[in-house]
Short mmCIF file of C-alpha atoms in Angstrom, two decimals:
data_model
loop_
_atom_site.label_atom_id
_atom_site.label_comp_id
_atom_site.label_asym_id
_atom_site.label_seq_id
_atom_site.Cartn_x
_atom_site.Cartn_y
_atom_site.Cartn_z
CA MET A 1 170.65 110.27 261.84
CA LYS A 2 172.51 113.60 260.97
CA VAL A 3 175.81 112.69 259.51
CA ILE A 4 178.73 114.62 258.74
CA GLY A 5 181.69 113.66 256.51
CA ILE A 6 185.06 115.04 257.44
CA ILE A 7 188.24 114.70 254.89
CA PRO A 8 191.20 115.65 256.97
CA ALA A 9 193.99 116.94 254.64
CA ARG A 10 197.65 117.80 256.02
CA TYR A 11 200.08 119.60 253.80
CA ASP A 12 203.36 118.16 255.65
CA SER A 13 203.38 114.28 254.75
CA THR A 14 206.77 112.67 255.75
CA ARG A 15 206.35 110.69 251.99
CA PHE A 16 204.61 113.35 249.95
CA PRO A 17 204.65 117.07 250.76
CA GLY A 18 201.75 119.11 249.68
CA LYS A 19 199.95 115.55 248.50
CA PRO A 20 196.47 116.89 248.49
CA LEU A 21 197.35 119.69 246.21
CA VAL A 22 198.85 117.14 243.68
CA ASP A 23 197.29 117.78 240.02
CA ILE A 24 195.81 114.15 239.02
CA ASN A 25 195.07 114.71 235.28
CA GLY A 26 193.59 118.14 235.90
CA MET A 27 192.13 118.16 239.07
CA THR A 28 193.70 118.42 242.89
CA MET A 29 193.70 115.32 244.70
CA ILE A 30 191.68 116.82 247.51
CA GLN A 31 188.65 118.05 244.87
CA ARG A 32 188.72 114.57 243.54
CA VAL A 33 188.25 113.09 246.93
CA TYR A 34 185.86 116.04 247.71
CA ASN A 35 183.66 115.11 244.74
CA GLN A 36 183.49 111.45 245.34
CA VAL A 37 182.53 111.93 248.78
CA LYS A 38 179.71 114.32 247.77
CA HIS A 39 177.93 111.40 246.14
CA ALA A 40 177.47 109.59 249.14
CA THR A 41 173.52 109.79 249.71
CA SER A 42 174.05 109.30 253.37
CA LEU A 43 175.73 112.32 254.40
CA SER A 44 173.95 115.57 255.67
CA GLU A 45 177.38 117.54 255.13
CA VAL A 46 180.74 117.24 253.81
CA VAL A 47 183.93 119.44 255.10
CA VAL A 48 187.63 119.28 254.87
CA ALA A 49 189.34 119.65 258.06
CA THR A 50 192.88 121.32 257.07
CA ASP A 51 196.19 122.99 258.98
CA ASP A 52 197.00 124.66 255.94
CA GLN A 53 196.13 128.05 254.35
CA ARG A 54 197.14 126.92 250.64
CA ILE A 55 194.48 123.62 251.24
CA PHE A 56 191.96 126.11 252.93
CA ASP A 57 192.34 128.64 250.03
CA HIS A 58 192.22 125.98 247.47
CA VAL A 59 189.06 124.04 248.93
CA GLN A 60 187.15 127.41 248.89
CA SER A 61 188.07 127.96 245.20
CA PHE A 62 185.94 125.16 243.94
CA ALA A 63 183.24 125.89 246.54
CA GLY A 64 184.02 123.23 248.97
CA ASN A 65 183.24 123.36 252.69
CA VAL A 66 186.48 123.53 254.72
CA LEU A 67 187.60 124.54 258.26
CA MET A 68 191.14 125.04 259.78
CA THR A 69 192.12 123.13 262.33
CA SER A 70 195.54 122.94 264.64
CA LYS A 71 198.69 121.91 263.57
CA GLU A 72 199.32 119.93 266.51
CA HIS A 73 197.13 117.09 265.83
CA GLN A 74 198.64 113.40 265.82
CA SER A 75 196.16 111.86 263.90
CA GLY A 76 193.28 112.22 261.37
CA THR A 77 190.55 111.06 264.35
CA ASP A 78 192.40 114.28 266.49
CA ARG A 79 191.53 116.47 263.56
CA CYS A 80 187.79 115.23 263.11
CA ALA A 81 187.13 115.68 266.94
CA GLU A 82 188.22 119.07 266.82
CA ILE A 83 185.42 119.73 263.98
CA ILE A 84 183.06 118.08 266.12
CA ASN A 85 183.71 120.35 268.83
CA LYS A 86 183.46 123.10 266.50
CA VAL A 87 180.27 122.47 264.72
CA SER A 88 177.08 120.55 266.54
CA GLY A 89 173.81 118.84 265.46
CA PHE A 90 175.66 115.54 263.99
CA ASP A 91 175.13 111.95 265.47
CA VAL A 92 177.46 110.27 263.27
CA ALA A 93 181.27 111.60 262.19
CA ILE A 94 182.77 109.72 259.17
CA ASN A 95 186.44 110.17 258.73
CA ILE A 96 187.48 109.61 255.18
CA GLN A 97 190.75 109.62 253.98
CA GLY A 98 192.03 112.46 251.93
CA ASP A 99 194.41 110.30 249.71
CA GLU A 100 191.77 108.01 247.71
CA PRO A 101 190.82 110.09 244.89
CA PHE A 102 188.59 107.52 243.58
CA ILE A 103 186.87 106.31 246.82
CA ASP A 104 183.36 104.84 245.86
CA PRO A 105 180.54 106.54 247.53
CA GLN A 106 179.02 103.13 248.10
CA GLN A 107 181.49 102.15 250.65
CA ILE A 108 180.46 105.46 253.03
CA ASP A 109 176.75 104.77 252.83
CA LEU A 110 177.75 101.02 253.64
CA LEU A 111 179.83 102.63 256.87
CA VAL A 112 176.80 104.60 257.83
CA SER A 113 174.68 101.60 257.75
CA CYS A 114 176.43 100.16 260.79
CA PHE A 115 174.94 103.34 263.03
CA GLN A 116 171.63 101.84 262.28
CA GLN A 117 172.36 99.25 265.42
CA GLU A 118 172.11 101.92 268.39
CA ASN A 119 174.73 100.06 269.99
CA THR A 120 177.29 100.84 267.21
CA GLN A 121 179.96 102.87 268.86
CA ILE A 122 182.85 102.91 266.03
CA ALA A 123 182.75 101.75 262.70
CA THR A 124 185.35 100.79 260.20
CA LEU A 125 185.59 98.67 256.74
CA ILE A 126 187.35 95.47 256.24
CA ARG A 127 188.22 93.58 252.84
CA LYS A 128 188.70 89.56 252.09
CA ILE A 129 192.25 89.10 251.24
CA GLU A 130 192.45 87.18 248.47
CA GLN A 131 196.28 87.34 247.59
CA LEU A 132 199.24 85.65 249.79
CA GLN A 133 201.01 88.80 248.89
CA ASP A 134 198.39 91.22 250.71
CA LEU A 135 198.37 88.70 253.78
CA GLU A 136 202.22 89.08 253.94
CA ASN A 137 202.52 92.65 253.70
CA THR A 138 202.91 94.56 256.81
CA ASN A 139 202.07 97.55 255.47
CA LYS A 140 198.52 96.50 255.15
CA PRO A 141 196.91 95.83 258.49
CA LYS A 142 194.89 92.77 259.18
CA VAL A 143 191.71 92.53 261.23
CA VAL A 144 190.04 89.66 263.23
CA ILE A 145 186.34 89.77 263.96
CA ASN A 146 184.01 87.65 265.86
CA ASN A 147 180.65 86.52 265.21
CA LYS A 148 179.04 89.86 265.58
CA GLN A 149 181.41 91.21 263.05
CA GLU A 150 183.06 93.31 265.60
CA ALA A 151 186.98 93.79 265.45
CA VAL A 152 188.63 91.81 267.94
CA TYR A 153 192.18 92.73 267.06
CA PHE A 154 194.14 94.53 264.39
CA SER A 155 197.62 94.02 263.46
CA ARG A 156 200.23 94.24 260.93
CA GLN A 157 201.23 90.61 261.06
CA ALA A 158 199.05 87.67 259.41
CA ILE A 159 196.32 87.14 262.01
CA PRO A 160 195.30 84.43 263.37
CA TYR A 161 198.51 82.45 263.25
CA PHE A 162 197.05 78.81 261.21
CA ARG A 163 199.23 76.29 263.35
CA GLY A 164 200.02 73.18 261.34
CA LYS A 165 199.76 74.89 258.02
CA ASP A 166 202.20 76.63 255.36
CA MET A 167 201.11 80.12 255.30
CA ARG A 168 200.87 79.42 251.44
CA ASP A 169 197.64 77.38 252.20
CA TRP A 170 196.00 79.81 254.59
CA LEU A 171 193.54 81.44 252.53
CA LYS A 172 192.31 78.26 251.49
CA GLU A 173 191.79 77.18 255.19
CA MET A 174 190.25 80.63 256.69
CA ASP A 175 189.01 84.03 255.66
CA TYR A 176 191.35 86.74 256.33
CA TYR A 177 190.43 90.52 256.29
CA SER A 178 192.25 93.56 255.81
CA HIS A 179 191.67 96.53 257.14
CA ILE A 180 190.12 99.80 254.97
CA GLY A 181 191.09 103.11 256.51
CA ILE A 182 187.63 104.66 256.91
CA TYR A 183 186.21 105.09 260.31
CA GLY A 184 182.87 105.98 261.67
CA TYR A 185 181.85 107.46 264.89
CA ARG A 186 179.42 108.42 267.36
CA THR A 187 180.23 111.83 267.80
CA GLU A 188 179.66 111.89 271.42
CA ILE A 189 182.07 108.65 271.36
CA LEU A 190 184.37 110.66 268.87
CA LYS A 191 185.09 113.19 271.63
CA GLU A 192 185.95 110.70 274.56
CA ILE A 193 188.56 108.79 272.48
CA SER A 194 190.26 111.73 271.32
CA LYS A 195 191.04 112.33 274.76
CA LEU A 196 192.72 108.79 275.44
CA PRO A 197 196.59 108.16 275.81
CA VAL A 198 198.54 106.36 273.54
CA SER A 199 198.64 103.02 274.43
CA LYS A 200 201.20 100.42 274.45
CA LEU A 201 199.13 98.18 271.91
CA GLU A 202 199.13 101.27 269.52
CA LEU A 203 202.68 102.03 270.06
CA ALA A 204 203.70 98.55 269.03
CA GLU A 205 201.93 97.96 266.19
CA SER A 206 201.51 102.07 265.21
CA LEU A 207 198.13 101.40 264.77
CA GLU A 208 195.48 103.86 266.19
CA GLN A 209 192.47 101.65 266.58
CA LEU A 210 194.11 99.39 269.21
CA ARG A 211 194.05 102.50 271.58
CA TRP A 212 190.16 102.12 271.29
CA ILE A 213 190.23 98.58 271.81
CA ASP A 214 192.77 99.01 274.29
CA ASN A 215 189.91 100.87 276.33
CA GLY A 216 187.15 98.87 275.72
CA TYR A 217 185.29 100.45 272.97
CA GLN A 218 183.47 98.17 269.96
CA ILE A 219 184.36 98.59 266.67
CA LYS A 220 182.02 97.35 264.23
CA THR A 221 182.90 96.39 260.84
CA ALA A 222 181.02 95.72 257.49
CA ILE A 223 182.89 93.75 254.55
CA SER A 224 183.46 95.81 251.05
CA ASN A 225 184.42 94.32 247.94
CA HIS A 226 185.71 97.50 246.35
CA LEU A 227 189.43 97.77 246.30
CA ASN A 228 190.78 101.08 247.54
CA GLU A 229 193.90 102.64 246.04
CA ALA A 230 195.36 105.35 248.00
CA ILE A 231 198.46 107.80 247.07
CA ASP A 232 201.15 107.52 249.63
CA THR A 233 204.00 108.27 247.66
CA PRO A 234 204.95 109.97 244.52
CA GLU A 235 205.47 106.42 242.82
CA ASP A 236 201.83 105.75 243.78
CA LEU A 237 200.70 108.82 241.82
CA GLN A 238 202.72 107.94 238.65
CA TYR A 239 200.87 104.14 239.13
CA ILE A 240 197.31 105.91 239.32
CA LEU A 241 198.19 108.35 236.25
CA LYS A 242 199.37 105.63 233.97
CA LYS A 243 196.66 103.16 234.95
CA TYR A 244 193.79 105.79 234.64
CA PHE A 245 194.96 108.47 232.34
CA SER A 246 197.72 107.17 229.66
#
């Protein structure tokens, strides 16, 4: 099985313009992500997919692989699909968040292992929720899985609703999972889902994975215990700098 790791990197972020090029203790965010991803033993190739010449030139400056993509893409999935249409010979593509400078390479290997099952179309990672504040946080999508560890539904609300119990006791009664935003796709499936129209569920929750479920695709999950720390805002960056480098 030949696997490509793709790191979408867009310059024009609404909450943090130029985010891939911000300095994190002497190294840009995109270089830190790239270096971490290169340690994943399951990947045959790693490439940054960008729509900006500044990011393109910077990745080349540290001898990273990079391809230019359209500025019209609405999601990282669409950007990954363009890469798959440009390169050939890969069975699986892994869509890796470009704003997690300390991503654990073992998470990538765990995700790739889902494709050892031939019927896996799409895969993603989940993490058990331990804190009530995470269960209540609508910025942290939740996922319900079935007995085959396939995703049944994703939501920004806490699901399932535990009838007759105070929410403060829900975590004692049932396992709840948050979604970790890294995806793997069979390359032929990636080409298919990139052509799907936006669905009503996706619009309602603003979660693109609901488009795939809406159209009958199965999403395999694997449980990771690693705590992912993404940098979405300048405040997140200051938190990371203080936590790791002060």
